[in-house]
Coordinates of C-alpha atoms in Angstrom, one line a residue:
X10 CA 0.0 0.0 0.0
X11 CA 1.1 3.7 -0.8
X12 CA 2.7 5.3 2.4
X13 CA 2.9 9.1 3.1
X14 CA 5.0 11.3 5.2
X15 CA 3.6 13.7 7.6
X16 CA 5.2 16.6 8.6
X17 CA 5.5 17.9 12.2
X18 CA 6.3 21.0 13.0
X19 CA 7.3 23.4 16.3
X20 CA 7.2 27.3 17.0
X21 CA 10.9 28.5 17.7
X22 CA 10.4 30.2 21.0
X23 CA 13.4 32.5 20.2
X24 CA 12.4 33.2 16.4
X25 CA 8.9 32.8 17.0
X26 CA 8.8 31.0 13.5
X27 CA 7.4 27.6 12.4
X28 CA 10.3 25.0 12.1
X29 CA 9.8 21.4 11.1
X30 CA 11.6 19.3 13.8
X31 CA 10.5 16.0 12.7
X32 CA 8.4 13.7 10.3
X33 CA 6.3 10.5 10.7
X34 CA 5.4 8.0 7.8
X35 CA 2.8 6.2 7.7
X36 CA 1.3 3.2 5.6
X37 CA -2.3 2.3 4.9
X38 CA -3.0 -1.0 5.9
X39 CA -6.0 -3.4 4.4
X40 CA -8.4 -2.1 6.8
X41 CA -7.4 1.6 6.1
X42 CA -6.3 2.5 9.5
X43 CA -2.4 4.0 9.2
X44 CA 0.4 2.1 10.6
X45 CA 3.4 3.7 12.0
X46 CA 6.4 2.3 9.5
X47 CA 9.3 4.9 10.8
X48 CA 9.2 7.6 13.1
X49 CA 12.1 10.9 13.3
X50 CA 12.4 11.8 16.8
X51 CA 11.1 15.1 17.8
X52 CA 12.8 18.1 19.2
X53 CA 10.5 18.3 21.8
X54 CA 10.1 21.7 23.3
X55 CA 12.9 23.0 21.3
X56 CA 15.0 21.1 24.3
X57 CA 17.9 20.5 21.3
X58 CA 17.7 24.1 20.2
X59 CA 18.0 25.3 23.5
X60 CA 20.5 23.3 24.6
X61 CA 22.9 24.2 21.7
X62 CA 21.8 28.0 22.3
X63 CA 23.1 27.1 26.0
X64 CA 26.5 25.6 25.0
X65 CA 27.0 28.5 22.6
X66 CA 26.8 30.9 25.7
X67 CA 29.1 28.6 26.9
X68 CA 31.7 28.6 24.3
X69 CA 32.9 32.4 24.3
X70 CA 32.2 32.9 28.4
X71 CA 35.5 32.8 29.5
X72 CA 36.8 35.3 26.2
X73 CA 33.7 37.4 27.1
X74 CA 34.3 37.6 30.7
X75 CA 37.7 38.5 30.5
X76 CA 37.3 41.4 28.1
X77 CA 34.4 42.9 29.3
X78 CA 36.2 43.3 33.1
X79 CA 38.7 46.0 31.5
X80 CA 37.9 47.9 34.7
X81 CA 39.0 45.1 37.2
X82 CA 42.3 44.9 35.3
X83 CA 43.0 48.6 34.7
X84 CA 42.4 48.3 38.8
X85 CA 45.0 45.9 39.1
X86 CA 47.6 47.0 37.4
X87 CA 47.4 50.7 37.9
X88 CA 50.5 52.8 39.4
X89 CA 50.3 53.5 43.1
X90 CA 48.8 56.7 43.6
X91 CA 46.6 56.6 39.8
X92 CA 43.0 56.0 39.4
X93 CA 41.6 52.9 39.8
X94 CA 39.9 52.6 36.1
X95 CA 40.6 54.0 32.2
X96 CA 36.5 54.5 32.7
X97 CA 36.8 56.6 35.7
X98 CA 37.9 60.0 34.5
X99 CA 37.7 62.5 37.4
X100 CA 36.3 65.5 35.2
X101 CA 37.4 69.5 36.0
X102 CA 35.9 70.5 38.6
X103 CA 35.9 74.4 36.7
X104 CA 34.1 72.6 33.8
X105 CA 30.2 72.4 33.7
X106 CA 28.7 69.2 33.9
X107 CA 28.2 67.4 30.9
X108 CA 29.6 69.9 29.1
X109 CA 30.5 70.3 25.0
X110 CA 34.7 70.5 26.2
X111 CA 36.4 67.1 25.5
X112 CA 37.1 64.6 28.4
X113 CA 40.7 64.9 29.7
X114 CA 43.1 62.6 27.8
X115 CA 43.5 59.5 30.2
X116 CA 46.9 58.6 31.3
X117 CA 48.0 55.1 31.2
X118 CA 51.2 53.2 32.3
X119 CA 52.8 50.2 30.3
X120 CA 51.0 47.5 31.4
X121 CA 47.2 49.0 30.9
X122 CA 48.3 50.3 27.5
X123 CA 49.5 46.7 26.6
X124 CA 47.1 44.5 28.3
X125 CA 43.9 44.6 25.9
X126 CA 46.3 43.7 22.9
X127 CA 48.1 41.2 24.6
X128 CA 44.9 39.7 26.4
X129 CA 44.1 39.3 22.5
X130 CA 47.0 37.8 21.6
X131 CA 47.1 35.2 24.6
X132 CA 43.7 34.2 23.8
X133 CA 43.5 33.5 20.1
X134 CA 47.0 32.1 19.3
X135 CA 46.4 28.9 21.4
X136 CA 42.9 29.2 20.5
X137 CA 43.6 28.8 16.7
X138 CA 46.3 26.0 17.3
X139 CA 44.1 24.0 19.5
X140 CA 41.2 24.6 17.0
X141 CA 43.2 23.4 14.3
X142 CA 43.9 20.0 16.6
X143 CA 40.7 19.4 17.7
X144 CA 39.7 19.3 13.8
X145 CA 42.0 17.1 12.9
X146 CA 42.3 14.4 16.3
X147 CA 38.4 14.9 16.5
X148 CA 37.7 11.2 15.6
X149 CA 40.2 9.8 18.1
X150 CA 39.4 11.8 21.2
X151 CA 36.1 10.6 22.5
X152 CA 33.3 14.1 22.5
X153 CA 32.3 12.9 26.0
X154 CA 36.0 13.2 27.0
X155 CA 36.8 16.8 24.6
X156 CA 33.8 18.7 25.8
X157 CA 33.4 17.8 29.8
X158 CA 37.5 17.8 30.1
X159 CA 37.6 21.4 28.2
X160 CA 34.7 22.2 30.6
X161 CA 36.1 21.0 33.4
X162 CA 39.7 23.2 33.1
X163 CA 37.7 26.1 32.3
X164 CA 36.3 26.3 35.7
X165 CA 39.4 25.6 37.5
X166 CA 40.7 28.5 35.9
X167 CA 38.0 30.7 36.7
X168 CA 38.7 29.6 40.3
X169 CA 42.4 30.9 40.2
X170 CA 41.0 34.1 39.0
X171 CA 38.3 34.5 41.4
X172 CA 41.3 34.0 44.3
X173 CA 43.5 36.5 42.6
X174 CA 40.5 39.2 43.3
X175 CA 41.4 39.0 46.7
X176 CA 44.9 39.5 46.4
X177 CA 46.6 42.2 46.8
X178 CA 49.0 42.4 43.7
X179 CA 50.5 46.1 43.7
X180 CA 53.7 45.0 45.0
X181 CA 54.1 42.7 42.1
X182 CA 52.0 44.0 39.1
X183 CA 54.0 42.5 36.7
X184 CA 54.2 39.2 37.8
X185 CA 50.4 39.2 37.9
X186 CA 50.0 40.7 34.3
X187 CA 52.3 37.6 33.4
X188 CA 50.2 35.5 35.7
X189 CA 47.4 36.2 34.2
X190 CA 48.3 35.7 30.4
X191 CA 49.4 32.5 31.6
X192 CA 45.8 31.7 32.9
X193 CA 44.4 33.3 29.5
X194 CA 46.4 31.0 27.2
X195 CA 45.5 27.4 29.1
X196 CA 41.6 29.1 29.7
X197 CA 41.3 29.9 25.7
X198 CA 43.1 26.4 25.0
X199 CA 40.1 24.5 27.0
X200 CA 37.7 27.0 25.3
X201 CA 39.0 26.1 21.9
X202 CA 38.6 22.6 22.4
X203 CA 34.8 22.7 23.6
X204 CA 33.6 25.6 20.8
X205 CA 35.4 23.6 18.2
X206 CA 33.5 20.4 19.2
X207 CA 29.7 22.2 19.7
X208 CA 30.3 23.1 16.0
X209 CA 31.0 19.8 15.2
X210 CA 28.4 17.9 16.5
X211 CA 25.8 20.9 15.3
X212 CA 26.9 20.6 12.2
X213 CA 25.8 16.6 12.1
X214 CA 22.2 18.4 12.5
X215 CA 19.9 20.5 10.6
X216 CA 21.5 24.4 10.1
X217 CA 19.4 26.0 12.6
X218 CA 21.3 24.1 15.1
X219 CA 24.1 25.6 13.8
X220 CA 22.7 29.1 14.4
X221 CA 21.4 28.3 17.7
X222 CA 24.9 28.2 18.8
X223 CA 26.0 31.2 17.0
X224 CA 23.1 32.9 18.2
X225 CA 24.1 31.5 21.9
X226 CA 27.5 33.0 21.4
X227 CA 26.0 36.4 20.7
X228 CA 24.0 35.8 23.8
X229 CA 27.4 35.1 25.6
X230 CA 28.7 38.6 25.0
X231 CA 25.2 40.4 25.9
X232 CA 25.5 38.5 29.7
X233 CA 29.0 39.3 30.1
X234 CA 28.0 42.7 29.8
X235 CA 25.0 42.9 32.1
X236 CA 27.1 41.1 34.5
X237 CA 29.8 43.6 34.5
X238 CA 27.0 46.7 34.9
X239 CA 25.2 44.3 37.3
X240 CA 28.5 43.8 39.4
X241 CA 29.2 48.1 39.3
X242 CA 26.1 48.9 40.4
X243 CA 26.5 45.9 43.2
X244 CA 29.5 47.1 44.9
X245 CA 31.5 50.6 44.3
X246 CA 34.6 48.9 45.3
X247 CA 36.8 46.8 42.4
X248 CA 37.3 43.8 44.1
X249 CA 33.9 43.2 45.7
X250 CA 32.2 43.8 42.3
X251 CA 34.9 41.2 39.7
X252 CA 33.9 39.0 42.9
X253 CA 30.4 38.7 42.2
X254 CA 31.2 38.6 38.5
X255 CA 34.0 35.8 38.0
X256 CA 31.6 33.7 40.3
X257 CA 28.8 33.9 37.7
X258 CA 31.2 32.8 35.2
X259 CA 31.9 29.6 37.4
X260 CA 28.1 29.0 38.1
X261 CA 27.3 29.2 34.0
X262 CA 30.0 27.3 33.2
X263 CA 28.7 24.2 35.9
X264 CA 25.6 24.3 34.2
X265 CA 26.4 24.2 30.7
X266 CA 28.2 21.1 31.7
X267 CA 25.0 19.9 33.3
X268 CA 23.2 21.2 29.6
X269 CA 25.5 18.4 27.3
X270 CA 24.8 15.8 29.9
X271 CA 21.6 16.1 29.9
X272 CA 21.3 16.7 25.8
X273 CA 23.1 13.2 25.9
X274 CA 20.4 11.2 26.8
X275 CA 18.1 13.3 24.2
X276 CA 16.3 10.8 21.5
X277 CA 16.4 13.2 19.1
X278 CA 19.8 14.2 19.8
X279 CA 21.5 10.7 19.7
X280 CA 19.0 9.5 16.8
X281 CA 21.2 12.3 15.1
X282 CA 24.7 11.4 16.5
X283 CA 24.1 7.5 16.1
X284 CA 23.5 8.2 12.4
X285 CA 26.4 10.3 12.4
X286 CA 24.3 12.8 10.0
X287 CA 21.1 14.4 9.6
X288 CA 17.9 12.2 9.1
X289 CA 15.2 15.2 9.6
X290 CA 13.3 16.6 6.6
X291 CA 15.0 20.3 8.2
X292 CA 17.4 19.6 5.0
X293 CA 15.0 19.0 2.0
X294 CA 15.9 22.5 1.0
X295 CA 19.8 22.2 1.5
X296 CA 20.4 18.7 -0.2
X297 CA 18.8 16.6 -3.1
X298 CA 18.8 13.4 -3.4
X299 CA 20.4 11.7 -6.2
X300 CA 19.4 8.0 -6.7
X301 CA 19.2 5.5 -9.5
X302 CA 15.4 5.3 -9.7
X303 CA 12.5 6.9 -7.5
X304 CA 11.5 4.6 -4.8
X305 CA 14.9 2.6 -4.9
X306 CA 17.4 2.9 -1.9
X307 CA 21.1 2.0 -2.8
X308 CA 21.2 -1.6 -0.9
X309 CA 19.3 -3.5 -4.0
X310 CA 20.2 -6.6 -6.5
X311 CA 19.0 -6.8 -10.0
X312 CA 15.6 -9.3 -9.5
X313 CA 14.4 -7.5 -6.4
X314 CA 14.3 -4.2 -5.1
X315 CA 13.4 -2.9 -1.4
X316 CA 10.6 -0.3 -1.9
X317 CA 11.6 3.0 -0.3
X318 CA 8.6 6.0 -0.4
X319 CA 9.3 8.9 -2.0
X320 CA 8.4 12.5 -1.2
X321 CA 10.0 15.8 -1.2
X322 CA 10.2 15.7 2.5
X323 CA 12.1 13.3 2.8
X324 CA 16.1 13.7 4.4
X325 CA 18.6 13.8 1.2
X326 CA 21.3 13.2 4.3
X327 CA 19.6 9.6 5.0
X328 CA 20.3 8.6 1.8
X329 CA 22.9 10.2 -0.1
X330 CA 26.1 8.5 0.5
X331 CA 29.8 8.7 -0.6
X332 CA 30.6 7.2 -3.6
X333 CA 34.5 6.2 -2.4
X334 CA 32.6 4.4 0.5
X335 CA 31.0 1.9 -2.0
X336 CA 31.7 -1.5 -3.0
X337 CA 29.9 -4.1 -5.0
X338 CA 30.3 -7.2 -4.2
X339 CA 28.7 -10.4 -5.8
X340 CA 25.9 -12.4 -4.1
X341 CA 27.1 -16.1 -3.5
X342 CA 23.7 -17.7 -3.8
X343 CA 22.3 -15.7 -7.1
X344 CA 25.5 -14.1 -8.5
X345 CA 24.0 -10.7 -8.2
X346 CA 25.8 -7.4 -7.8
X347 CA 24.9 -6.1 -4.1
X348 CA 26.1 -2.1 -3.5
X349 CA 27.3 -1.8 0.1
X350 CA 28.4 1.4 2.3
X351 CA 31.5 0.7 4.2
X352 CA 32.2 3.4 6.8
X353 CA 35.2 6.3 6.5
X354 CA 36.3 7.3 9.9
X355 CA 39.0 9.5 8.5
X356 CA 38.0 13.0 6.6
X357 CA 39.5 13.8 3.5
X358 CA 40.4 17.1 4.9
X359 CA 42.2 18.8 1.7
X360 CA 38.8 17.5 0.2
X361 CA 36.7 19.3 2.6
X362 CA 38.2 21.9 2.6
X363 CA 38.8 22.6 -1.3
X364 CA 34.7 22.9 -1.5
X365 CA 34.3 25.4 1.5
X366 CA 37.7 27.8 0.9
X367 CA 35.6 30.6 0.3
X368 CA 33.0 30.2 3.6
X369 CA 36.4 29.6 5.6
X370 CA 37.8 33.3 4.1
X371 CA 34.5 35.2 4.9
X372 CA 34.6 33.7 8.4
X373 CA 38.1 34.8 9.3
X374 CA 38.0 38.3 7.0
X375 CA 34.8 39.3 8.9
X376 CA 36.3 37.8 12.8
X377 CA 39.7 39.6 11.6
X378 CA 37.9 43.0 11.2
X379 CA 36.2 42.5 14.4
X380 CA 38.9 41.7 16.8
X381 CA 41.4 44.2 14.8
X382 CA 39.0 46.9 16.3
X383 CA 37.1 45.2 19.1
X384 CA 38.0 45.7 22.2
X385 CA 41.8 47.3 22.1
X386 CA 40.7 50.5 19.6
X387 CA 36.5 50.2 21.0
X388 CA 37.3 50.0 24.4
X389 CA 39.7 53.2 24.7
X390 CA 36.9 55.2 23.2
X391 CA 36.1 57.8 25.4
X392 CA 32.9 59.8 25.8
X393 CA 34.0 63.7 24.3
X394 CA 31.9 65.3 27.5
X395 CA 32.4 64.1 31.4
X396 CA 31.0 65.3 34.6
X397 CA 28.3 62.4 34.9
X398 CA 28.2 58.9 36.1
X399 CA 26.8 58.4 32.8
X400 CA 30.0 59.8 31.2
X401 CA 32.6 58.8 33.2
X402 CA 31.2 55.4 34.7
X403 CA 28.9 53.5 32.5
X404 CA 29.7 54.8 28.7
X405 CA 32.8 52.4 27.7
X406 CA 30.8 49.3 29.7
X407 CA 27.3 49.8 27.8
X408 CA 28.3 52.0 24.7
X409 CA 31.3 49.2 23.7
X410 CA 30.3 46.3 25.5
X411 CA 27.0 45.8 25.9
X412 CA 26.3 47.3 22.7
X413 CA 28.3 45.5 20.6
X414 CA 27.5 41.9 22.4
X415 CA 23.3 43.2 22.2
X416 CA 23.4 44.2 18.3
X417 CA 25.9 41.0 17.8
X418 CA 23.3 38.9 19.3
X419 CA 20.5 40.4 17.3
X420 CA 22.2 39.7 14.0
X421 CA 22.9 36.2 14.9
X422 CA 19.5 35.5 15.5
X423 CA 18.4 37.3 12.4
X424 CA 20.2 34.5 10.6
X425 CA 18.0 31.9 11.8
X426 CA 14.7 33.6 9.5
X427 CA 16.5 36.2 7.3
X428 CA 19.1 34.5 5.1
X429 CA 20.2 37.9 3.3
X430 CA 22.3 37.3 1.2
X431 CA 21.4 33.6 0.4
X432 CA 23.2 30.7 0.1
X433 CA 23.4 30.9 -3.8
X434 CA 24.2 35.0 -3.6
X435 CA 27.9 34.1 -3.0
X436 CA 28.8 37.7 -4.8
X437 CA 26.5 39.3 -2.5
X438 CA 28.2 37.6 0.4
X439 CA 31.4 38.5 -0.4
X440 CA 31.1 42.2 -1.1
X441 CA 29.2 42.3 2.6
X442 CA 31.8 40.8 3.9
X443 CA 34.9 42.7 2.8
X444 CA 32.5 46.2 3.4
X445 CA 33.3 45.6 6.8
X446 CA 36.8 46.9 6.7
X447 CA 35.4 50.2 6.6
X448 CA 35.0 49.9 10.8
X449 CA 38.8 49.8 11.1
X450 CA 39.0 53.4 9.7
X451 CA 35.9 54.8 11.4
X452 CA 36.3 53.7 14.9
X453 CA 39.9 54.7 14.6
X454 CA 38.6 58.4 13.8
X455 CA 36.6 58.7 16.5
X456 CA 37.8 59.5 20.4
X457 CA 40.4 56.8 21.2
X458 CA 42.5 57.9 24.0
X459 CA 45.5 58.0 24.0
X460 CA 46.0 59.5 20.7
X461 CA 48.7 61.4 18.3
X462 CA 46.2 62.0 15.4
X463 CA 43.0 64.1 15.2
X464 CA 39.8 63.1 16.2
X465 CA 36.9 63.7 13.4
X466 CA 34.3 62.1 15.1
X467 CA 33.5 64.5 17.8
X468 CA 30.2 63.7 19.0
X469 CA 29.6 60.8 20.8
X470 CA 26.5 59.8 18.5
X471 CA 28.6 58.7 15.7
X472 CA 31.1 56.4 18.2
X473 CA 27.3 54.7 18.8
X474 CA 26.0 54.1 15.3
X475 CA 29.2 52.7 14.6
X476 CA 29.4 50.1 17.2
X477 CA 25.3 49.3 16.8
X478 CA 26.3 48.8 12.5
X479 CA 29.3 46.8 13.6
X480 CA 27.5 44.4 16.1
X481 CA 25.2 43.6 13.9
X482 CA 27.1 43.2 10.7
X483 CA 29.5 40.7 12.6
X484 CA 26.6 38.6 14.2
X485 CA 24.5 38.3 10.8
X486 CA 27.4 37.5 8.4
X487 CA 29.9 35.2 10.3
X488 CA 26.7 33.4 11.0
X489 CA 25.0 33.1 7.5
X490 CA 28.5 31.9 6.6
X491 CA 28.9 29.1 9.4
X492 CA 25.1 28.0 8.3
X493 CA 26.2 27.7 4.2
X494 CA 29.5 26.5 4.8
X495 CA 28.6 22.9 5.9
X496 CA 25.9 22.7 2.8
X497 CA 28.8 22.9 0.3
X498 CA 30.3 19.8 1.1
X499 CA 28.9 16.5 -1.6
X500 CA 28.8 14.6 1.3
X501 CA 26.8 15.5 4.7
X502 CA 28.8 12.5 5.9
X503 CA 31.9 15.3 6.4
X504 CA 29.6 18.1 7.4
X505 CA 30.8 17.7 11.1
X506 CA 34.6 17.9 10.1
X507 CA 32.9 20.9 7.9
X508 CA 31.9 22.7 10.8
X509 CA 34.9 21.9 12.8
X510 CA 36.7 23.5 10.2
X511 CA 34.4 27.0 9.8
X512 CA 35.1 27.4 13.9
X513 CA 38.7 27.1 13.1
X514 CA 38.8 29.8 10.5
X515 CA 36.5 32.0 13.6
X516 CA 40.0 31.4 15.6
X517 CA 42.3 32.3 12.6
X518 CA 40.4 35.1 12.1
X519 CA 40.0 36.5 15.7
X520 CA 44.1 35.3 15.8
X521 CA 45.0 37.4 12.9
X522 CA 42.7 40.5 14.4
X523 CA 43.9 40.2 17.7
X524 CA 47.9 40.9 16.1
X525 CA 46.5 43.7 14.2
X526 CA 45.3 45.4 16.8
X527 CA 48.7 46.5 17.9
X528 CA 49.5 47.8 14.2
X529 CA 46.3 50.2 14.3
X530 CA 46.6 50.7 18.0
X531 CA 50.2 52.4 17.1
X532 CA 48.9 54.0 14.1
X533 CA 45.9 56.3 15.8

């Protein structure tokens, strides 16, 4: 009897659009009641979704954390004698509050002039290398072992920091500047490992998995931030407030541990990972089957053939398979040709990698332009007027920070329902992309202290509209790209090693920007 597939479908609560997480076929049976043939797990509640939006948060936390606390470390490694913060500018006291006359230039010794760039450079270097290891020893390190281990250093490190607040380090400021790079290099080594593996394993699923993690990761930054302002407005003093914010770090990190364990035992998750590829109709769009004959299936001899139904929602990823991993082999009894799959555990990388070049350039051009500028040029923006807490307080933590993570996160979840350009508008793609070096000359032009060139940006407005174009520029491309890039490869058995790869061109990218910082850094 004819069989049919019915689709089943959920309502994003992030996107607030219909998604289909799942299909059921069904056969009519002689008495015309349907019979349940096969069944796709469903992403019930979105739990998947969520839990990938989760570990995304999860991925960036310790790089978010450690940026957006610029005021804890200008704290700790200030002169005796100087202000605690770059932030806290003590206006004139002849000028008029909030006044049109420019903020006093902010004097900064060696180390806090050094420390954002360097903080980059600690941070991404290991970050690439490990993210390059991970791609390629991802099949003979167990995921349970990569992602909980990774998960597990993090917080230890988190735990050195959170005792360092508490420590008085003025005696021996550079010891603790080297200290701390130290701590920044293992922490974005164990972060490495665990963002390159989420990729992974959300590439093995349908692309909006993908986003959910980029989306999570723009997410990441805006929490950082609100923890920071949370933490100021908690305590006055420097060491009571990074307190109360490194330990929210700790407590986010235990439970996004507690998020993959529990996404383990997940049907619809390990139906996925058991496959070791997609079999939800999410990809009907994204892949087309090819196959000898409609309603054939690849395992078949030449006097009988195993019906298979047909129908345009079904998963190309079920049954599209790699012609290297086929054999034929002849059928002792009838003498028949039989076609048989015979697993590849080990990627053909240059392969891979020959059909996504172009996704893996946008990603680290668009990540280069990003960390070039953000936060060693962003975060030494100052406001041009002072006298307020506004101006002198909260304008670098919510004008640079939380902006930029807030308007990041909105273009990353615009990704998930506005695919502008599209996946076949690779032209359109590309000339988005490469706009984006414009930021390094505008930010540069605007009120970074200190300085030895003019500033041509001299309201405070234009600093804004720059960081809110920038946020969301970042968050909507490098996303788009990390959705296509895994839909180039022939075979969705390699989309995981796909993905693996796209997160290591985000750590080439954010490498490269983090040593180009210094260049424009010198240059304003």
């Amino acid at each position: 009897m004819p069989g049919r597939y019915q689709d089943v479908k959920e309502t994003d609560p992030l996107l607030g659009a219909g998604v289909e997480s799942g299909a059921l076929y069904t056969e009519v049976n002689a008495s015309g009641r349907e019979d349940d043939i096969m069944a796709y797990p469903k992403d019930k509640f979105n739990f998947v979704y969520l839990s990938f939006y989760f570990l995304g948060l999860g991925t960036l936390l310790p790089w978010n954390f450690f940026i957006t606390a610029n005021d804890y470390w200008m704290f700790k490694l200030q002169s005796n004698g100087t202000n605690a913060s770059t932030s806290n500018v003590t206006p004139d006291p002849n000028a008029e509050p909030n006044s049109s006359t420019p903020a006093p230039a902010v004097q900064l010794n060696q180390l806090q002039t050094l420390f954002p760039s360097t903080l980059s450079v600690c941070a991404m270097l290991p970050n690439v290398i490990f993210q390059f290891l991970n791609t390629v020893l991802q099949q003979r390190i167990r995921e349970k072992v990569r992602i909980l281990g990774s998960l597990v250093f993090m917080i230890l490190l988190f735990v050195v920091t959170e005792i360092f607040v508490k420590i008085d380090t003025s005696s021996w400021r550079e010891l603790f500047f080297s200290v701390t790079m130290i701590c920044v290099v293992i922490l974005n080594c164990s972060s490495a490992i665990f963002q390159s593996s989420v990729f992974g394993i959300s590439a093995s699923l349908p692309p909006r998995y993908t986003q959910a993690v980029m989306a999570g990761q723009g997410m990441g930054g805006v929490f950082a931030s609100l923890a920071m302002i949370g933490a100021l407005a908690y305590s006055s003093d420097p060491t009571s407030s990074a307190f109360a914010y490194f330990m929210t770090a700790i407590v986010v990190l235990f439970l996004t541990g507690v998020c993959y364990s529990s996404l383990r035992n997940n049907k619809f998750f390990a139906h996925h990972r058991s496959s070791g590829r997609s079999s939800s109709p999410d990809h009907k769009e994204d892949h087309k089957l090819s196959r000898h004959d409609e309603g054939e299936i690849l395992c078949e001899n030449n006097d009988h053939k195993l019906d298979h139904p047909t129908n345009e929602h079904e998963d190309a990823w079920v049954k599209k398979e790699s012609i290297a991993d086929q054999k034929s082999i002849e059928d002792p009894l009838t003498g028949d040709s039989v076609h048989i799959i015979e697993p590849n555990n080990v990627p053909p990388l240059w392969l891979i990698f020959k059909q996504i070049w172009l996704d893996c350039f946008l990603v680290i051009f668009t990540f280069f332009v990003t960390l070039a500028c953000f936060p060693s040029v962003t975060a030494n923006v100052r406001s041009m007027t002072s006298g307020y807490t506004w101006n002198d307080i909260y304008f670098t933590p919510v004008c640079c920070f939380l902006l930029f993570n807030f308007c990041d996160w909105v273009g990353r979840s615009m990704a998930g329902y506005i695919h502008v350009p599209s996946k076949n508008s690779r032209a359109a793609l590309v000339i988005c992309v490469l706009s984006r070096g414009a930021f390094l000359a505008l930010f540069a032009l605007c009120n970074v202290q200190p300085r030895n060139t003019p500033v041509i940006f001299t309201n405070d407005i234009f600093f804004i509209i720059f960081m809110v174009l920038f946020g969301i520029s970042n968050g909507h491309l490098s996303t788009l790209v990390m959705q296509y890039g895994p839909l180039q490869v022939s075979d969705p058995e390699h989309a995981s090693t796909a993905g693996s790869m796209l997160a290591f061109s985000i750590s080439v990218g954010l490498s490269l920007g983090a040593g180009f910082s210094f260049v424009l850094r010198m240059a304003i």
